Amino acid sequence: MNFAGSLGPRPRTLEVQDLASFDRLVADGAVNLHGWHAQSLDLRGRAAALKRVDVEGAMFLGCLFDDGMEANLRSRGALIFPRLEGIPFDPYRATLYSPAELYAGLAASPYEELPDARIYHWSIQPGQRHRVDATLASALHDHAIGDALDELIRSAPWDRRSIVGVMGGHASPRGSADFAQAVRLGRLLARDGHVVATGGGPGAMEAANLGAYLSEASDDDVQRELTALAAVPGFRPSVSAWARAAAAVVDRHPGGTPSLGIPTWFYGHEPPNYFATHIAKYFANAIREAILLQLCHGGIVFLPGAAGTVQEIFQDACENYYGAREKVAPMVLVGRRHWEQEYPAWPMLASLAAGRTMADYIFLVDTVEEAVEVLRRRRTSTGWAGGG
């Protein structure tokens, strides 16, 4: 629940995201609901309470009411956004996703029947992207996810930790050296007090989230889990088997270190990984990419990758190139040969940075250990203490 005002006569904004909060606020004497945003609440049985209060300027998004109550509220100045039928997700949701929610039913059902897959299949139905109801539902959902993400990173202890992004090849299979390297990076970053954020998908993204999740586990335990996961190296041919192997790791290590995944149903053929404890999944890929870059105020580490990673490097570089000094964040490219010869992004990046503030924020290293040390030195030199 997000307070941006008070319970005075005209509160500015009060997001009410659960029924217990609604009942408590009304019981405490709230008489004017102007500025209230009630999201996805079942308010059946609350007719008497709703009739007692002034609802002019209140917003009810996807709520349920007793018969006749919706018309009553509208007549008294409330704004009501209806529940949208035939939509396999809640466009007014108040929280981020968890792996357990997106993969609900995984133990007994194939992935194709699970919430994540059902939402993706809904999104790619012929003509869906041009339907007004589908466009409205998707936009409302992405707004709600953005709001929930903002609330998360403003809450303790997230507000006291820097967020560091990890980007790299989505094709790195479990059991590979690249996968193990990304796991090592995620562990080191989490142990250094950073929140690890990734694009939330497979490959290096899964590995970094896994490393963060198991950052407090022993080296032997991590190696055992890497060996177990290598038996199902990728999500093809079976997302179900891939996800179940990951879920088994989480079951054996409950309560791992939190991290963030920001995937998209635009690339829904790549399933979200099970190791990001908080998942901000969007329909609009452009919004998702921009938000991921914006959040990583602690910097971004770019592991070896191909076209997608190169795009992400220069998308981040563009923001640093034009950004104010206080908005420039470190960019650390791992793998000299890869970024100087195989995919020579480094020479172009260095040329762009020459003579600008960002020149002091770009780094090329050979190992993930060096990358973490670079970020450690930057944090020490700037006295970073949290916040965005």
Short mmCIF file of C-alpha atoms in Angstrom, two decimals:
data_model
loop_
_atom_site.label_atom_id
_atom_site.label_comp_id
_atom_site.label_asym_id
_atom_site.label_seq_id
_atom_site.Cartn_x
_atom_site.Cartn_y
_atom_site.Cartn_z
CA MET A 1 0.00 0.00 0.00
CA ASN A 2 1.50 3.26 -1.13
CA PHE A 3 0.75 6.46 0.80
CA ALA A 4 1.50 9.68 -1.04
CA GLY A 5 -0.78 11.75 1.15
CA SER A 6 -2.63 11.41 4.43
CA LEU A 7 -6.04 10.50 5.77
CA GLY A 8 -6.96 14.17 5.93
CA PRO A 9 -9.95 15.66 4.13
CA ARG A 10 -8.40 15.60 0.65
CA PRO A 11 -5.60 13.00 0.39
CA ARG A 12 -3.70 13.19 -2.86
CA THR A 13 -3.13 9.51 -3.62
CA LEU A 14 -3.75 6.42 -1.53
CA GLU A 15 -3.36 3.06 -3.25
CA VAL A 16 -5.39 0.39 -1.50
CA GLN A 17 -4.23 -2.99 -2.74
CA ASP A 18 -5.75 -5.48 -0.29
CA LEU A 19 -9.08 -5.89 1.45
CA ALA A 20 -7.64 -5.82 4.96
CA SER A 21 -6.20 -2.35 4.31
CA PHE A 22 -9.55 -1.11 3.00
CA ASP A 23 -11.39 -2.40 6.06
CA ARG A 24 -8.82 -0.97 8.45
CA LEU A 25 -8.83 2.49 6.85
CA VAL A 26 -12.61 2.71 6.86
CA ALA A 27 -12.78 1.44 10.46
CA ASP A 28 -10.22 4.09 11.44
CA GLY A 29 -12.63 6.81 10.36
CA ALA A 30 -11.81 7.64 6.75
CA VAL A 31 -14.83 9.55 5.42
CA ASN A 32 -13.49 11.01 2.16
CA LEU A 33 -12.11 8.64 -0.45
CA HIS A 34 -10.99 11.32 -2.89
CA GLY A 35 -7.66 10.19 -4.32
CA TRP A 36 -8.13 6.55 -3.31
CA HIS A 37 -7.11 3.96 -5.89
CA ALA A 38 -8.62 0.58 -5.00
CA GLN A 39 -7.11 -2.21 -7.11
CA SER A 40 -8.71 -5.61 -7.76
CA LEU A 41 -10.60 -5.77 -4.46
CA ASP A 42 -13.65 -7.94 -3.80
CA LEU A 43 -15.85 -5.33 -2.15
CA ARG A 44 -18.98 -7.44 -2.03
CA GLY A 45 -20.44 -7.16 1.44
CA ARG A 46 -19.01 -3.64 1.88
CA ALA A 47 -22.02 -1.75 0.53
CA ALA A 48 -22.84 -0.17 3.89
CA ALA A 49 -19.27 1.11 4.33
CA LEU A 50 -19.17 2.48 0.78
CA LYS A 51 -22.45 4.32 1.24
CA ARG A 52 -21.16 6.02 4.41
CA VAL A 53 -18.19 7.68 2.74
CA ASP A 54 -17.70 10.39 0.12
CA VAL A 55 -16.41 8.62 -3.00
CA GLU A 56 -16.12 11.60 -5.35
CA GLY A 57 -12.72 11.38 -7.05
CA ALA A 58 -12.06 7.81 -5.91
CA MET A 59 -10.96 5.21 -8.47
CA PHE A 60 -11.97 1.55 -8.36
CA LEU A 61 -9.95 -0.62 -10.77
CA GLY A 62 -11.23 -4.11 -11.50
CA CYS A 63 -13.16 -4.40 -8.22
CA LEU A 64 -16.23 -6.54 -7.47
CA PHE A 65 -19.34 -4.97 -5.91
CA ASP A 66 -22.76 -5.99 -4.61
CA ASP A 67 -25.60 -5.66 -7.10
CA GLY A 68 -26.40 -2.03 -7.77
CA MET A 69 -23.36 -0.69 -5.94
CA GLU A 70 -21.39 0.11 -9.08
CA ALA A 71 -24.14 2.41 -10.37
CA ASN A 72 -24.43 3.99 -6.91
CA LEU A 73 -20.71 4.78 -6.81
CA ARG A 74 -20.71 6.24 -10.31
CA SER A 75 -23.67 8.47 -9.48
CA ARG A 76 -21.70 9.85 -6.54
CA GLY A 77 -18.60 10.74 -8.54
CA ALA A 78 -16.43 7.63 -8.37
CA LEU A 79 -14.48 6.50 -11.43
CA ILE A 80 -14.79 2.77 -12.07
CA PHE A 81 -12.56 0.77 -14.40
CA PRO A 82 -14.38 -2.50 -15.08
CA ARG A 83 -13.04 -6.00 -14.84
CA LEU A 84 -12.08 -7.16 -18.32
CA GLU A 85 -13.55 -10.51 -19.30
CA GLY A 86 -11.66 -13.19 -21.19
CA ILE A 87 -8.25 -11.87 -20.10
CA PRO A 88 -5.91 -14.52 -18.58
CA PHE A 89 -4.24 -12.02 -16.22
CA ASP A 90 -5.17 -9.24 -13.82
CA PRO A 91 -4.51 -5.88 -15.55
CA TYR A 92 -4.87 -4.09 -12.22
CA ARG A 93 -2.53 -6.29 -10.19
CA ALA A 94 -0.78 -4.64 -7.25
CA THR A 95 2.38 -6.74 -7.01
CA LEU A 96 5.12 -8.21 -9.17
CA TYR A 97 5.02 -11.85 -10.21
CA SER A 98 6.81 -14.68 -8.48
CA PRO A 99 8.10 -17.80 -10.24
CA ALA A 100 5.54 -19.86 -8.34
CA GLU A 101 2.71 -17.72 -9.75
CA LEU A 102 3.84 -17.80 -13.38
CA TYR A 103 4.55 -21.53 -13.13
CA ALA A 104 1.54 -22.45 -10.97
CA GLY A 105 0.70 -26.11 -11.56
CA LEU A 106 4.18 -26.99 -12.85
CA ALA A 107 4.46 -30.20 -10.81
CA ALA A 108 1.41 -31.79 -12.44
CA SER A 109 0.89 -30.00 -15.74
CA PRO A 110 2.94 -29.23 -18.86
CA TYR A 111 4.21 -25.69 -19.29
CA GLU A 112 1.75 -25.05 -22.11
CA GLU A 113 -1.10 -25.15 -19.55
CA LEU A 114 0.53 -22.83 -17.00
CA PRO A 115 -0.25 -19.11 -16.49
CA ASP A 116 2.89 -17.80 -18.20
CA ALA A 117 2.23 -19.82 -21.36
CA ARG A 118 -1.51 -19.05 -21.38
CA ILE A 119 -0.81 -15.31 -21.21
CA TYR A 120 1.73 -15.55 -24.03
CA HIS A 121 -0.65 -17.53 -26.23
CA TRP A 122 -3.37 -14.93 -25.57
CA SER A 123 -0.98 -12.14 -26.57
CA ILE A 124 -0.13 -13.67 -29.97
CA GLN A 125 -3.62 -14.57 -31.13
CA PRO A 126 -4.23 -13.26 -34.65
CA GLY A 127 -5.17 -9.61 -34.56
CA GLN A 128 -4.77 -9.39 -30.80
CA ARG A 129 -2.30 -6.50 -30.88
CA HIS A 130 -4.87 -4.42 -32.80
CA ARG A 131 -7.92 -5.09 -30.60
CA VAL A 132 -8.91 -2.19 -28.37
CA ASP A 133 -9.76 -4.39 -25.38
CA ALA A 134 -6.49 -6.31 -25.65
CA THR A 135 -4.44 -3.13 -26.10
CA LEU A 136 -6.17 -1.55 -23.09
CA ALA A 137 -5.65 -4.64 -20.93
CA SER A 138 -1.95 -4.88 -21.86
CA ALA A 139 -1.33 -1.17 -21.23
CA LEU A 140 -3.12 -1.24 -17.87
CA HIS A 141 -1.14 -4.34 -16.89
CA ASP A 142 2.22 -2.80 -17.79
CA HIS A 143 1.33 0.36 -15.87
CA ALA A 144 0.42 -1.75 -12.84
CA ILE A 145 3.69 -3.69 -13.08
CA GLY A 146 5.66 -0.46 -13.30
CA ASP A 147 3.86 0.88 -10.25
CA ALA A 148 4.54 -2.33 -8.30
CA LEU A 149 8.21 -2.23 -9.32
CA ASP A 150 8.55 1.38 -8.17
CA GLU A 151 7.01 0.47 -4.84
CA LEU A 152 9.35 -2.49 -4.40
CA ILE A 153 12.56 -0.55 -5.00
CA ARG A 154 11.43 2.22 -2.65
CA SER A 155 10.83 -0.27 0.15
CA ALA A 156 13.36 -1.57 2.67
CA PRO A 157 15.85 -3.14 2.22
CA TRP A 158 15.81 -2.57 -1.55
CA ASP A 159 16.07 1.21 -1.14
CA ARG A 160 19.41 0.80 0.62
CA ARG A 161 21.07 -1.39 -2.02
CA SER A 162 22.43 -0.58 -5.46
CA ILE A 163 20.88 -2.43 -8.38
CA VAL A 164 23.38 -3.87 -10.85
CA GLY A 165 22.27 -5.28 -14.16
CA VAL A 166 23.74 -8.37 -15.79
CA MET A 167 23.31 -8.79 -19.54
CA GLY A 168 24.64 -11.47 -21.81
CA GLY A 169 23.82 -14.26 -24.21
CA HIS A 170 20.44 -15.92 -23.76
CA ALA A 171 21.72 -19.08 -25.45
CA SER A 172 24.37 -20.05 -22.85
CA PRO A 173 23.31 -23.57 -21.81
CA ARG A 174 23.45 -24.96 -18.32
CA GLY A 175 26.67 -26.89 -17.89
CA SER A 176 28.67 -24.51 -20.08
CA ALA A 177 31.63 -22.36 -19.00
CA ASP A 178 29.66 -19.21 -19.88
CA PHE A 179 26.77 -20.29 -17.65
CA ALA A 180 29.12 -21.01 -14.74
CA GLN A 181 30.80 -17.62 -15.25
CA ALA A 182 27.45 -15.83 -15.01
CA VAL A 183 26.58 -17.78 -11.87
CA ARG A 184 29.87 -16.70 -10.35
CA LEU A 185 29.15 -13.08 -11.24
CA GLY A 186 25.67 -13.18 -9.68
CA ARG A 187 27.06 -14.66 -6.47
CA LEU A 188 29.83 -12.09 -6.17
CA LEU A 189 27.51 -9.15 -6.84
CA ALA A 190 24.97 -10.33 -4.27
CA ARG A 191 27.70 -10.94 -1.70
CA ASP A 192 28.90 -7.41 -2.32
CA GLY A 193 25.48 -6.11 -1.34
CA HIS A 194 24.04 -5.42 -4.80
CA VAL A 195 20.62 -6.42 -6.05
CA VAL A 196 21.13 -8.39 -9.26
CA ALA A 197 18.76 -7.48 -12.09
CA THR A 198 18.52 -9.30 -15.41
CA GLY A 199 16.21 -9.57 -18.39
CA GLY A 200 14.65 -12.49 -16.54
CA GLY A 201 15.08 -15.10 -19.26
CA PRO A 202 17.29 -18.16 -19.86
CA GLY A 203 21.04 -18.42 -20.47
CA ALA A 204 23.27 -15.85 -18.78
CA MET A 205 20.19 -14.19 -17.29
CA GLU A 206 19.10 -17.37 -15.54
CA ALA A 207 22.66 -18.01 -14.41
CA ALA A 208 23.09 -14.56 -12.85
CA ASN A 209 19.77 -14.83 -11.01
CA LEU A 210 20.77 -18.33 -9.85
CA GLY A 211 24.11 -17.07 -8.60
CA ALA A 212 22.43 -14.30 -6.64
CA TYR A 213 19.82 -16.70 -5.24
CA LEU A 214 22.52 -19.10 -4.00
CA SER A 215 24.93 -16.38 -2.87
CA GLU A 216 24.81 -17.61 0.72
CA ALA A 217 25.15 -21.29 -0.17
CA SER A 218 28.47 -23.11 0.04
CA ASP A 219 30.66 -23.57 -3.02
CA ASP A 220 30.03 -27.33 -2.82
CA ASP A 221 26.26 -26.84 -2.77
CA VAL A 222 26.43 -24.51 -5.76
CA GLN A 223 28.52 -26.98 -7.72
CA ARG A 224 26.08 -29.80 -6.91
CA GLU A 225 23.19 -27.72 -8.17
CA LEU A 226 25.04 -26.76 -11.34
CA THR A 227 25.67 -30.44 -11.99
CA ALA A 228 21.98 -31.24 -11.43
CA LEU A 229 20.84 -28.44 -13.72
CA ALA A 230 23.23 -29.52 -16.48
CA ALA A 231 21.08 -32.62 -16.97
CA VAL A 232 18.50 -30.28 -18.57
CA PRO A 233 20.76 -27.80 -20.42
CA GLY A 234 18.06 -25.68 -22.06
CA PHE A 235 14.33 -25.02 -22.36
CA ARG A 236 14.17 -26.83 -25.69
CA PRO A 237 12.67 -29.31 -26.31
CA SER A 238 10.81 -29.10 -22.98
CA VAL A 239 10.19 -25.94 -20.98
CA SER A 240 8.48 -28.14 -18.40
CA ALA A 241 11.60 -30.21 -17.71
CA TRP A 242 13.80 -27.09 -17.72
CA ALA A 243 11.58 -25.27 -15.22
CA ARG A 244 11.09 -28.32 -12.99
CA ALA A 245 14.85 -28.76 -12.64
CA ALA A 246 15.09 -25.13 -11.49
CA ALA A 247 12.11 -25.44 -9.15
CA ALA A 248 13.81 -28.43 -7.53
CA VAL A 249 16.86 -26.26 -6.76
CA VAL A 250 14.64 -23.63 -5.15
CA ASP A 251 12.87 -26.34 -3.12
CA ARG A 252 16.22 -27.56 -1.83
CA HIS A 253 17.30 -24.00 -0.97
CA PRO A 254 14.24 -22.07 0.19
CA GLY A 255 14.64 -18.43 1.11
CA GLY A 256 17.52 -17.57 -1.22
CA THR A 257 18.79 -14.04 -1.81
CA PRO A 258 16.24 -11.89 -3.67
CA SER A 259 16.96 -10.67 -7.19
CA LEU A 260 15.01 -9.12 -10.01
CA GLY A 261 14.00 -10.39 -13.44
CA ILE A 262 12.39 -8.14 -16.07
CA PRO A 263 11.27 -10.35 -18.98
CA THR A 264 8.65 -9.73 -21.67
CA TRP A 265 5.86 -11.66 -23.36
CA PHE A 266 7.01 -10.00 -26.59
CA TYR A 267 9.69 -12.71 -26.50
CA GLY A 268 7.35 -15.19 -24.88
CA HIS A 269 8.98 -18.13 -26.65
CA GLU A 270 11.79 -17.64 -24.09
CA PRO A 271 10.32 -18.55 -20.69
CA PRO A 272 11.14 -16.62 -17.50
CA ASN A 273 13.76 -18.20 -15.30
CA TYR A 274 12.80 -19.61 -11.90
CA PHE A 275 15.59 -17.97 -9.88
CA ALA A 276 14.55 -14.31 -10.03
CA THR A 277 12.47 -13.98 -6.87
CA HIS A 278 10.70 -10.84 -8.14
CA ILE A 279 9.53 -10.80 -11.75
CA ALA A 280 8.35 -7.63 -13.51
CA LYS A 281 7.03 -9.12 -16.73
CA TYR A 282 5.79 -6.70 -19.38
CA PHE A 283 3.98 -6.98 -22.68
CA ALA A 284 5.78 -3.98 -24.23
CA ASN A 285 9.42 -4.88 -24.81
CA ALA A 286 10.54 -1.28 -25.38
CA ILE A 287 9.17 -0.25 -21.97
CA ARG A 288 10.78 -3.26 -20.35
CA GLU A 289 14.21 -2.49 -21.84
CA ALA A 290 14.07 1.18 -20.85
CA ILE A 291 13.02 0.36 -17.29
CA LEU A 292 15.76 -2.22 -16.86
CA LEU A 293 18.41 0.31 -17.88
CA GLN A 294 16.86 3.02 -15.72
CA LEU A 295 16.84 0.83 -12.60
CA CYS A 296 20.49 -0.22 -12.78
CA HIS A 297 21.92 2.86 -11.10
CA GLY A 298 24.73 0.67 -9.72
CA GLY A 299 25.91 -0.14 -13.23
CA ILE A 300 25.58 -2.91 -15.79
CA VAL A 301 27.94 -5.81 -16.46
CA PHE A 302 27.87 -7.07 -20.04
CA LEU A 303 28.94 -10.69 -20.45
CA PRO A 304 29.88 -12.08 -23.88
CA GLY A 305 26.88 -12.08 -26.20
CA ALA A 306 25.82 -11.37 -29.75
CA ALA A 307 23.31 -9.03 -31.41
CA GLY A 308 21.00 -8.60 -28.43
CA THR A 309 23.81 -7.81 -26.03
CA VAL A 310 25.42 -5.41 -28.51
CA GLN A 311 22.08 -3.59 -28.79
CA GLU A 312 21.87 -3.36 -25.00
CA ILE A 313 25.42 -1.99 -24.77
CA PHE A 314 24.68 0.88 -27.11
CA GLN A 315 21.23 1.53 -25.70
CA ASP A 316 22.90 2.01 -22.32
CA ALA A 317 25.73 3.99 -23.93
CA CYS A 318 23.23 6.38 -25.51
CA GLU A 319 21.66 7.15 -22.14
CA ASN A 320 25.08 7.71 -20.58
CA TYR A 321 26.23 9.80 -23.56
CA TYR A 322 23.36 12.27 -23.22
CA GLY A 323 22.68 11.92 -19.50
CA ALA A 324 23.52 14.44 -16.80
CA ARG A 325 26.65 13.64 -14.80
CA GLU A 326 24.70 12.34 -11.80
CA LYS A 327 22.78 9.91 -14.03
CA VAL A 328 25.79 8.25 -15.66
CA ALA A 329 26.27 4.67 -14.43
CA PRO A 330 29.18 2.24 -14.89
CA MET A 331 29.33 -0.06 -17.90
CA VAL A 332 31.64 -3.06 -17.52
CA LEU A 333 32.31 -5.31 -20.52
CA VAL A 334 33.71 -8.74 -19.65
CA GLY A 335 35.95 -10.49 -22.20
CA ARG A 336 38.59 -8.46 -24.00
CA ARG A 337 38.90 -10.73 -27.01
CA HIS A 338 35.14 -10.98 -27.40
CA TRP A 339 34.46 -7.22 -27.24
CA GLU A 340 37.60 -6.09 -29.07
CA GLN A 341 37.80 -8.68 -31.85
CA GLU A 342 34.81 -11.03 -32.18
CA TYR A 343 32.16 -8.35 -31.66
CA PRO A 344 34.21 -5.13 -31.50
CA ALA A 345 31.82 -3.05 -29.45
CA TRP A 346 34.58 -1.73 -27.21
CA PRO A 347 36.40 0.45 -29.77
CA MET A 348 33.13 2.16 -30.73
CA LEU A 349 32.13 2.59 -27.08
CA ALA A 350 35.52 4.10 -26.22
CA SER A 351 35.23 6.48 -29.18
CA LEU A 352 31.79 7.63 -28.08
CA ALA A 353 32.97 8.17 -24.52
CA ALA A 354 36.11 10.15 -25.37
CA GLY A 355 36.04 13.57 -23.77
CA ARG A 356 32.71 13.00 -22.03
CA THR A 357 31.71 12.23 -18.45
CA MET A 358 30.99 8.63 -19.38
CA ALA A 359 34.68 8.06 -20.23
CA ASP A 360 35.29 7.53 -16.51
CA TYR A 361 32.45 5.00 -16.32
CA ILE A 362 33.30 2.46 -19.02
CA PHE A 363 35.55 -0.52 -18.33
CA LEU A 364 36.85 -3.54 -20.24
CA VAL A 365 38.00 -6.51 -18.14
CA ASP A 366 38.75 -10.18 -18.62
CA THR A 367 37.04 -11.79 -15.61
CA VAL A 368 33.89 -11.42 -13.56
CA GLU A 369 36.06 -10.96 -10.48
CA GLU A 370 37.59 -7.88 -12.10
CA ALA A 371 34.13 -6.61 -12.99
CA VAL A 372 32.96 -6.83 -9.38
CA GLU A 373 36.14 -5.13 -8.19
CA VAL A 374 35.54 -2.25 -10.65
CA LEU A 375 32.05 -1.71 -9.25
CA ARG A 376 33.38 -1.94 -5.72
CA ARG A 377 35.91 0.80 -6.41
CA ARG A 378 33.30 2.98 -8.07
CA ARG A 379 30.94 2.60 -5.14
CA THR A 380 33.70 3.42 -2.66
CA SER A 381 34.84 6.48 -4.60
CA THR A 382 31.33 7.92 -4.98
CA GLY A 383 30.10 7.03 -1.49
CA TRP A 384 26.95 5.41 -2.91
CA ALA A 385 24.47 4.67 -0.11
CA GLY A 386 21.31 3.58 -1.87
CA GLY A 387 18.46 5.12 -3.80
CA GLY A 388 18.01 5.83 -7.46
#
